[in-house]
Amino acid sequence: MKFQILLITLLFFMVPSLKTLGQSKENSISWNQAKWIGYTEDNRLENWAARDLMRNQPPMDINTWEPTEKDLKVVRRKTHPSVLLRKSFSIEKEIASAEVAICGLGLYELYLNGSKVGDRVLDPAQTSYEKRAFFVRHDVTKTLKENNSLGIMLGNGFYGQNMAFSPKLVYGKPLALMVLNISYADSTKESIVTDESWKAHSSPILFDNIYLGETYDARKEIEDWSKSAFNDTSWDTVELMDAPTGNLLEQQLEPMRKIRKVDPVAILPAEKGWIIDMGKNMTGWLQINVEEKEGTEIKMRFSEHLMPDKRSIDPASTGIHVTGNTQTDIYICKGDGVETWEPRFTYHGYQYVQIEGLKNKPKLDQFTGWLVRSDIERIGTFKCSDELINSFYDVSMLTIEDNLQGLLSDCPHRERCAWMGDAYVVAEAASFNFNLERLWQKTADDMQTVLGVSKAHFRDPFPYDKRAPSNVSVGKRLNLQARPDWGAATVMIPYFSYIYYGNTSIVKKSWNMMEGWMGYLDEKVQEDGVINGGYGDWCPPGGNPNMDTPPALTSTALYYQSLVAMEKMAVLLGEKDNASIYKQRANTVKKAFNTRFFNNETNSYGSQTGNAFALYANLVSDDKKQWVANHLSDLIMNDKKGHFSTGIFGHRPLYTILNDYGHSKVTKHLWGITDYPSLGFVTKEHNLTTWPEHIANWDKRKRYHRNSFNHPMNSGFSASFHESLGGIRPNENHPGFQKFYLKPTFLEGLKWCDVAYKSPQGEIKSNWKRNKSKISWSIVIPENSSALVQLPAYESKQIKLNKKKVKSNTFELTTGSYIINIQ
């Protein structure tokens, strides 16, 4: 029976023909007549189609690097060509409706009658292409005429990515599958599909790689190539291509778009050309407006930093040493006046652009930066009276935004990988501020595509298991089988989506995967309730050599947190027996955790992360919680002389835990200092606008370290702005904020604080201001919701609700607006 199931599964993924897919029967797409098409003829000059790759491994402090001849060895490699595909057709009837469904891999732009269809960019979203690929729909009813022409431009994207890291990461050459369904007013229908009747030609894009950039020769543009009157007799016939997968799904995730303009703030002289400063570290690209003679080559290289002399860019932090080259766009002018250009099939993580080839010093208005990300709704806001604290929030949000490119990536330049541990750590902060319901569903689905794909990690003693995903949840650069801490995202991402958005479908769809992962941990990983392995408390100040918490502690805590989540989700699914089993296992793990890691003499788990995360995961017995929090405060203020030493796991709950247990003065201190290591050291002393991979004691007179400076895992702590300063917290027993908690910290030194969150029930507001010793707190609770107000630091006699006394410092409020005054 198991063999039959396996055989059916393999046949499903291997079969080249595609089933009829769609959201409903009435809205389905029939792919039966459509064929995958492409064009592999490559007439590009080697000089443009290839780039030099140089892979090496400098020390983190690149100032100390003395490269060898082997380090500087160059390998030259070509990309697959970008191509144009087109077909003309006529219509003789009145149209009722018309819709295109298209899958263009790696990336595509669709044209109809000379104009691009829609405003999506970098479409479709990245997947594990051998398992599934996305198609998207476009309504073209109003665009069709009597005589028409469809055009498709294809780029490599992640599908054709054969340069960065390793050529083994490539899936194949660009190809497309498309159906245009036309419904006529007389109730008849017609379909135009991709097949042998299409024509093909090379495009003006001479080079495109999602990591390394794009080269565009405007002299090779073909005017009106996607219009019906265009004569394509000299074009070649398209090639039929092998189907990449038999599993074609409509993309449910929000599309990538140009979200907003970013105007540059300065133009600096450089050793070669000029340096454009965008004023912030951003993800996207640069649009240029230039007027140069024909054949002028304008070269743009992108980086997060400048060299110490400010005369050239420093690309070290953007991954040049592993991707093989600097992020570079090249535009070759056609020389007919002012030319406006932006890339199509690449994006960059950058603040600075070094531009060469211009005859004169450029002006700021010649350049526009575009922040490009998945068009996900922003649903949370925070603002307070302290500008330094505001900068921590703004930096956190920009770092998250910069990594929402069809997935939550670890960084937008060097890797662009969906590392599972990173997603777990930032999930709550991100969910407070962006509507990630669709992205978390895609993430969970991505995880299922990498189950059992990777070999066991060589640093752990745990065996390979087909139920285990990879450390990275999508693509080919999977970095081995998930270690027990990173793999917690298998359970916790669906759980967080359920808690924050009330999304029960993700739980049902992911249940088998989650049970499989937990079964693997239970059977082959844990030993007497403890898990001895994992990456650990990643990236503390100074880097991983400074990690002061054993990986066994955080891995076991995550195991416990996952068991508790599984119990709650089992109850949701009506699996009472399983819920009971998970509860029993959680109790066993909790006991084992405390036996192994808790020191009764010091009332401590040995480190800032140990104490903070144990309290966050509810692993501490009630009678010890305050003692553990007190020791956490001592470790910060005495042992570390007023600084944090936490990595990503400990930093996520640090400030909320301090605030909840009466140590908000420690939070205020940590948020007020600017020496190393501190958040202020990053934003105030170094003026960084996104969080680095880890904080190091950088010397401004030298080059910055080569690690990434745009890592959203370090935004995880920013959940505290909503959950602690605003006090808005989900009730895990009433998901989707049907019921929630309001437990704010009125942080010392703040005059006011305004927090808002658009929950599934409506917008929640929590705004307070201080007038000497009095606090006025304004609350808005949306319809179909209720909140339990918790003010444990105050007695009931100090509290008035809408000018009336309350009986307790804990009370419930239903839908409405309220003013709470605290004396």
Coordinates of N, CA and C in Angstrom, one line a residue, residues 44-52 76-79 163 206-207:
R44 N 24.2 36.1 -28.4 CA 24.9 37.2 -27.6 C 26.4 37.1 -27.7
L45 N 27.0 38.3 -27.6 CA 28.5 38.3 -27.6 C 28.9 37.8 -26.2
E46 N 30.0 37.0 -26.1 CA 30.4 36.5 -24.9 C 30.7 37.6 -23.9
N47 N 31.2 38.7 -24.4 CA 31.6 39.8 -23.5 C 30.5 40.3 -22.6
W48 N 29.3 40.2 -23.2 CA 28.1 40.7 -22.5 C 27.3 39.6 -21.8
A49 N 27.3 38.5 -22.4 CA 26.4 37.4 -21.9 C 27.0 36.7 -20.6
A50 N 28.3 36.9 -20.4 CA 29.0 36.2 -19.3 C 29.6 37.3 -18.3
R51 N 29.8 36.8 -17.1 CA 30.5 37.7 -16.1 C 31.5 36.8 -15.4
D52 N 32.5 37.5 -14.8 CA 33.5 36.9 -14.0 C 33.0 36.6 -12.6
R76 N 34.6 32.3 -15.5 CA 33.6 33.1 -16.3 C 32.4 32.2 -16.7
R77 N 31.2 32.7 -16.6 CA 30.1 31.9 -16.8 C 29.0 32.8 -17.5
K78 N 28.2 32.1 -18.4 CA 27.1 32.8 -19.1 C 25.8 32.5 -18.4
T79 N 24.9 33.5 -18.5 CA 23.5 33.2 -18.2 C 22.8 32.7 -19.4
M163 N 24.4 31.0 -11.8 CA 25.7 31.7 -11.5 C 26.1 31.8 -10.1
L206 N 20.9 41.4 -22.4 CA 22.0 40.6 -22.7 C 22.5 39.7 -21.6
F207 N 22.1 40.1 -20.4 CA 22.5 39.3 -19.2 C 21.5 39.6 -18.1

